[in-house]
CSV table of N, CA and C in Angstrom, one decimal:
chain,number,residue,atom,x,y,z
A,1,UNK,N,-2.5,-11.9,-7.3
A,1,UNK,CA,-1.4,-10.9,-7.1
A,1,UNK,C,-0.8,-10.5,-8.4
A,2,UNK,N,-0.5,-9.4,-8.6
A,2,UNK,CA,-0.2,-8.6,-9.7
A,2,UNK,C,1.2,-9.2,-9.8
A,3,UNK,N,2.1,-8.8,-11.0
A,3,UNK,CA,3.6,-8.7,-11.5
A,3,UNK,C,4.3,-7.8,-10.2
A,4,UNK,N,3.6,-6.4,-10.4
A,4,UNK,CA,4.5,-5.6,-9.2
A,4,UNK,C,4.1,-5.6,-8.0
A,5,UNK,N,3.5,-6.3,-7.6
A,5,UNK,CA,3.0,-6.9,-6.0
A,5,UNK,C,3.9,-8.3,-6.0
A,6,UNK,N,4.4,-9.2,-6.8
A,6,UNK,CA,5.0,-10.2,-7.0
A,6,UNK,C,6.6,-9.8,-6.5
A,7,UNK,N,6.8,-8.8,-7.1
A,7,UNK,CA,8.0,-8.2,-6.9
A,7,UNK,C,8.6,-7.4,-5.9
A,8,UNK,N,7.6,-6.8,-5.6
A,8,UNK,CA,7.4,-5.8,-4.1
A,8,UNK,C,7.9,-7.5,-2.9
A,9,UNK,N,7.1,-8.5,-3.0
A,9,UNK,CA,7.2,-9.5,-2.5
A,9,UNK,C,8.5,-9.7,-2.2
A,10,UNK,N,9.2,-10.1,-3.4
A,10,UNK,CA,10.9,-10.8,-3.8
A,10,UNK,C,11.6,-9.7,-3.0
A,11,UNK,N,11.4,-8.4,-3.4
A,11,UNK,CA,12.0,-7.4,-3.0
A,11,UNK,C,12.1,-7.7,-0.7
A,12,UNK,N,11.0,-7.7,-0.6
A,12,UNK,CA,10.9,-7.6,1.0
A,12,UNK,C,11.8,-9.2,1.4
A,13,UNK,N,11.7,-10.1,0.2
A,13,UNK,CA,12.5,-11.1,0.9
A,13,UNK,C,14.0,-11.3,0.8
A,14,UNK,N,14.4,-10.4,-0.5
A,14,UNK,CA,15.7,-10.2,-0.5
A,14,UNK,C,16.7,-10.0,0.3
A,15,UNK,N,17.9,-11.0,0.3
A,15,UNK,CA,19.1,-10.5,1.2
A,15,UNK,C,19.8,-10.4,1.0
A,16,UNK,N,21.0,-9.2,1.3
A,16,UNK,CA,20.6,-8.7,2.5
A,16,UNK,C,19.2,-7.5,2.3
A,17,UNK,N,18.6,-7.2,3.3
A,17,UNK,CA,17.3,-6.6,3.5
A,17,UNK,C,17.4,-5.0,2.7
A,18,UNK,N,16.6,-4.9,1.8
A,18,UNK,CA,16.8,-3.4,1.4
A,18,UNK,C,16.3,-2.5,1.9
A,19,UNK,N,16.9,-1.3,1.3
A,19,UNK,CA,16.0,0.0,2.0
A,19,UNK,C,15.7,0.9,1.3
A,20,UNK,N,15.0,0.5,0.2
A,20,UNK,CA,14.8,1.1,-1.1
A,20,UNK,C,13.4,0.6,-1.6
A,21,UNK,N,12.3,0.1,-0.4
A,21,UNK,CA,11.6,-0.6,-1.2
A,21,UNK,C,10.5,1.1,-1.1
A,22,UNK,N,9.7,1.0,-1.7
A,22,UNK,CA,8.5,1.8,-1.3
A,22,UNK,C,7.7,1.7,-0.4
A,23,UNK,N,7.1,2.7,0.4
A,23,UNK,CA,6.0,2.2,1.2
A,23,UNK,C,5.0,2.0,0.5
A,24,UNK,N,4.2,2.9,-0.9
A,24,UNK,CA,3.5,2.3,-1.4
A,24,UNK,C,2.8,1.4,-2.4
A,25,UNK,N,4.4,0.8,-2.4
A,25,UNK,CA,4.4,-0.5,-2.7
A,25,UNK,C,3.8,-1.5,-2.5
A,26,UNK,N,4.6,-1.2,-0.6
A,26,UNK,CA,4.2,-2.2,0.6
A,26,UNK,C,2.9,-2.4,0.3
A,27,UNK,N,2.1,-1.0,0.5
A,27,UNK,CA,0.8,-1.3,0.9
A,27,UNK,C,-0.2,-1.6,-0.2
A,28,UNK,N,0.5,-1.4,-1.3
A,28,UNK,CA,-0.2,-2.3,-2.2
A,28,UNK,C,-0.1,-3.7,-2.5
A,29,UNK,N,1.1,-3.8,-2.1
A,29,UNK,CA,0.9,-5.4,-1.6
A,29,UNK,C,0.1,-6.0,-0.5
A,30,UNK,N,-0.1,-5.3,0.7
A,30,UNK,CA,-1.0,-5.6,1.4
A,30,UNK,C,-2.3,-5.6,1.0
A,31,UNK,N,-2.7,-4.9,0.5
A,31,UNK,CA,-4.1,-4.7,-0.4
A,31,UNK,C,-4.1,-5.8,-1.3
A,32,UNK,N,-3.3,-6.3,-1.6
A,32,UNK,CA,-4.0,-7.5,-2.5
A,32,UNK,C,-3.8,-8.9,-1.9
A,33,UNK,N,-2.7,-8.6,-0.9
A,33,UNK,CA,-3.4,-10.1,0.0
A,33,UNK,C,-4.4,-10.0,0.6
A,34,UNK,N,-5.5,-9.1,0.9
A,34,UNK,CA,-6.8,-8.6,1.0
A,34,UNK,C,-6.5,-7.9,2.6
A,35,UNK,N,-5.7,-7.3,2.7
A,35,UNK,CA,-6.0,-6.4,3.9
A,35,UNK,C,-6.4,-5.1,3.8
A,36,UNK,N,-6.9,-4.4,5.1
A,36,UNK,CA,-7.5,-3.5,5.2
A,36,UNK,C,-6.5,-2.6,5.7
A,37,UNK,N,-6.5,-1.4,5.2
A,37,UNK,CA,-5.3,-0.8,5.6
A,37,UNK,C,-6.2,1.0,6.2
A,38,UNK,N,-5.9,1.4,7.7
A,38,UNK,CA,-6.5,2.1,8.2
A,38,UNK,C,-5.4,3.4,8.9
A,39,UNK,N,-6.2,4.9,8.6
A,39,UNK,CA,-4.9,5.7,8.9
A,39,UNK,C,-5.0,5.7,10.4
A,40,UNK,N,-4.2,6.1,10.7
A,40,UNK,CA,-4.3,6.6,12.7
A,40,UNK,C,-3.5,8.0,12.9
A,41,UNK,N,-3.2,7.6,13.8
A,41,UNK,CA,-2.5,9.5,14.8
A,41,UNK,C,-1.4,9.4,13.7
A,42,UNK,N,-1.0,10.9,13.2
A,42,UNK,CA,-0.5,11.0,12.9
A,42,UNK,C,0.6,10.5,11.4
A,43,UNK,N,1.4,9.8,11.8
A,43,UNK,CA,2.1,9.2,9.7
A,43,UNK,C,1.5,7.2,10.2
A,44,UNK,N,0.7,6.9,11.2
A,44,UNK,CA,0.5,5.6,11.7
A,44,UNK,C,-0.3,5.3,10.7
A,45,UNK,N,-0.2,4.0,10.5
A,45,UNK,CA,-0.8,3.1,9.9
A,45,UNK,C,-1.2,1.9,10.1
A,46,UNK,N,-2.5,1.6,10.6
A,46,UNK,CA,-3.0,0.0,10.9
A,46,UNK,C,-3.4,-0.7,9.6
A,47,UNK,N,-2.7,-1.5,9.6
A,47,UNK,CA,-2.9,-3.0,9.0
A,47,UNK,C,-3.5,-4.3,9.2
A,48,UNK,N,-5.0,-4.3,8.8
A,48,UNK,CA,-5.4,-5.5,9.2
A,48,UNK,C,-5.5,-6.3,8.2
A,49,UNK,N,-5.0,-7.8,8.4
A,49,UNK,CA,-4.8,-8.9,7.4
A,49,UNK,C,-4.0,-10.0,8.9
A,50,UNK,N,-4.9,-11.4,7.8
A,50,UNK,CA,-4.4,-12.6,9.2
A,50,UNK,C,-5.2,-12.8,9.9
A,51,UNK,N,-6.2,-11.4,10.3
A,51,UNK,CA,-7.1,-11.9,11.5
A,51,UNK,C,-5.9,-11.2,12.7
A,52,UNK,N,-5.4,-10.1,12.1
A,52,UNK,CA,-4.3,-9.4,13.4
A,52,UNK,C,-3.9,-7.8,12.7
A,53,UNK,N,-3.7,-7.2,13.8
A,53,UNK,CA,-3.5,-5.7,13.2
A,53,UNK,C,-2.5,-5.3,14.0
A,54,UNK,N,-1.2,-4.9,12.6
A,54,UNK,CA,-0.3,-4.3,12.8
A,54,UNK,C,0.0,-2.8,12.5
A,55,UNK,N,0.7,-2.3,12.9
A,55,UNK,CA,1.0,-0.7,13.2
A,55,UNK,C,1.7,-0.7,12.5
A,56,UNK,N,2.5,0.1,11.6
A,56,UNK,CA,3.5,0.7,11.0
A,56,UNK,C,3.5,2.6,10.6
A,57,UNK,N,4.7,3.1,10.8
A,57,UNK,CA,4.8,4.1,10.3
A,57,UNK,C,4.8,4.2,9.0
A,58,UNK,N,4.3,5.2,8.2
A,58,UNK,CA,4.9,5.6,7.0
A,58,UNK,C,5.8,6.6,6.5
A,59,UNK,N,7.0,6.5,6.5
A,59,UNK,CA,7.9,6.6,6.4
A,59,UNK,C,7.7,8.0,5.6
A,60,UNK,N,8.5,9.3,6.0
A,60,UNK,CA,8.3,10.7,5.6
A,60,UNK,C,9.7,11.5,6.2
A,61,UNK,N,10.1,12.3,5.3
A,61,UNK,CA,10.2,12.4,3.8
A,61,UNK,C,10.2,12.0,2.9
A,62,UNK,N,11.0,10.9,3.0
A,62,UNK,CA,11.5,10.0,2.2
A,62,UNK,C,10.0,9.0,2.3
A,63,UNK,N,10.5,8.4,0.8
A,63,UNK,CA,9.0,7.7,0.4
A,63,UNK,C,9.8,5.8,0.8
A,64,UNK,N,10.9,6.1,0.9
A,64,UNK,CA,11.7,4.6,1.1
A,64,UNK,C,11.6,3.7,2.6
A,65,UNK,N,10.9,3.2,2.7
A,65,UNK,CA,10.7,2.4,3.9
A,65,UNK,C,12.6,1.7,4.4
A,66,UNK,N,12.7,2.0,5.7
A,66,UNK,CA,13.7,1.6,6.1
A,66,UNK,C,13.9,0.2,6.2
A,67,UNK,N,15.0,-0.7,7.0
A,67,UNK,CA,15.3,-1.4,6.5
A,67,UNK,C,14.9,-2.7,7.8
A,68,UNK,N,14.9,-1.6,8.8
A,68,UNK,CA,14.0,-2.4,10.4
A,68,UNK,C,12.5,-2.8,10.0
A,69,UNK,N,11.8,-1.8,9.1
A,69,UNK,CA,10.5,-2.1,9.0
A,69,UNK,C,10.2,-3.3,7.9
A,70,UNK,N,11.1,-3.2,6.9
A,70,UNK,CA,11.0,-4.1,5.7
A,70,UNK,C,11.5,-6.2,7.0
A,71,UNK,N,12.1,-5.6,7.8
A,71,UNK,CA,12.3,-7.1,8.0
A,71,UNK,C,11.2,-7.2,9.3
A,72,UNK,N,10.2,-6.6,9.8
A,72,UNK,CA,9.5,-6.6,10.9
A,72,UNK,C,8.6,-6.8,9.3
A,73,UNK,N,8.1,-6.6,8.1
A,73,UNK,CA,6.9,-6.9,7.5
A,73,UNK,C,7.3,-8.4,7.0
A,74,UNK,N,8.6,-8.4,6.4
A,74,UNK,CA,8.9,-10.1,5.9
A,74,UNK,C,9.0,-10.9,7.2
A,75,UNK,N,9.4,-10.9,8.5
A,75,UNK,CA,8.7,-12.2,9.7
A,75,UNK,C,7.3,-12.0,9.5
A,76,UNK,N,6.8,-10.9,9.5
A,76,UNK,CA,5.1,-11.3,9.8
A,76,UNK,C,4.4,-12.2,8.7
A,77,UNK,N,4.7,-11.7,7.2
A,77,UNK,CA,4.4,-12.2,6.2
A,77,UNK,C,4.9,-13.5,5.9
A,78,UNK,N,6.3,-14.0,6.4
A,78,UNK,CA,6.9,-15.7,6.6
A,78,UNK,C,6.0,-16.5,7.6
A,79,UNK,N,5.5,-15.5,8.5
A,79,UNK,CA,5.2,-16.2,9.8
A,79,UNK,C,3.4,-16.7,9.5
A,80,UNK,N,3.2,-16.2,9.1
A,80,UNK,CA,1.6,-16.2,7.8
A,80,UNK,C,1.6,-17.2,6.7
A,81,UNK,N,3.0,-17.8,6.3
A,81,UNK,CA,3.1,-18.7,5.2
A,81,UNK,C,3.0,-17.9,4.1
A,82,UNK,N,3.3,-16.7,4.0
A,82,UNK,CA,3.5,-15.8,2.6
A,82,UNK,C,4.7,-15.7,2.4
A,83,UNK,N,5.2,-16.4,1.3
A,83,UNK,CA,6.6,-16.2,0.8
A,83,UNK,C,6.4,-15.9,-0.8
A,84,UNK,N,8.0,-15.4,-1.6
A,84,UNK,CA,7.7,-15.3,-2.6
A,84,UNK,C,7.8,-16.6,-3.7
């Protein structure tokens, strides 16, 4: 894992929860915990990593991932034993 995937990390664990993180941040963090990241209908996005595939929007206009989605990615990523 890179410096700014390290940070993107700290960032998603920080509290209280931000809403300023990038989405493609996110997903380049995803990408280097080796997941596969796949488009679908519309701004959807499947995420597979874990051995499980999760859904997320990508967040549009705005490039800032809200603040429900950032703590729906940090339980999955705690719940996986990925902390920062």
């Amino acid at each position: 894992m890179r410096r700014k995937q390290a940070r993107t990390l700290a960032a998603i664990f920080a509290r209280p929860t931000q809403g300023s993180i990038l989405w493609a941040d996110i997903e380049a963090l995803f990408k280097s915990l080796g997941a596969a990241v796949q488009e679908r209908e519309g701004s959807r996005v499947a995420v597979i990593l874990f051995g499980q595939v999760r859904i997320f929007h990508r967040p549009h206009p705005s490039p800032d991932t809200d603040k429900g989605a950032v703590r729906s990615i940090r339980n999955w990523l705690e719940s996986n034993g990925v902390t920062p």
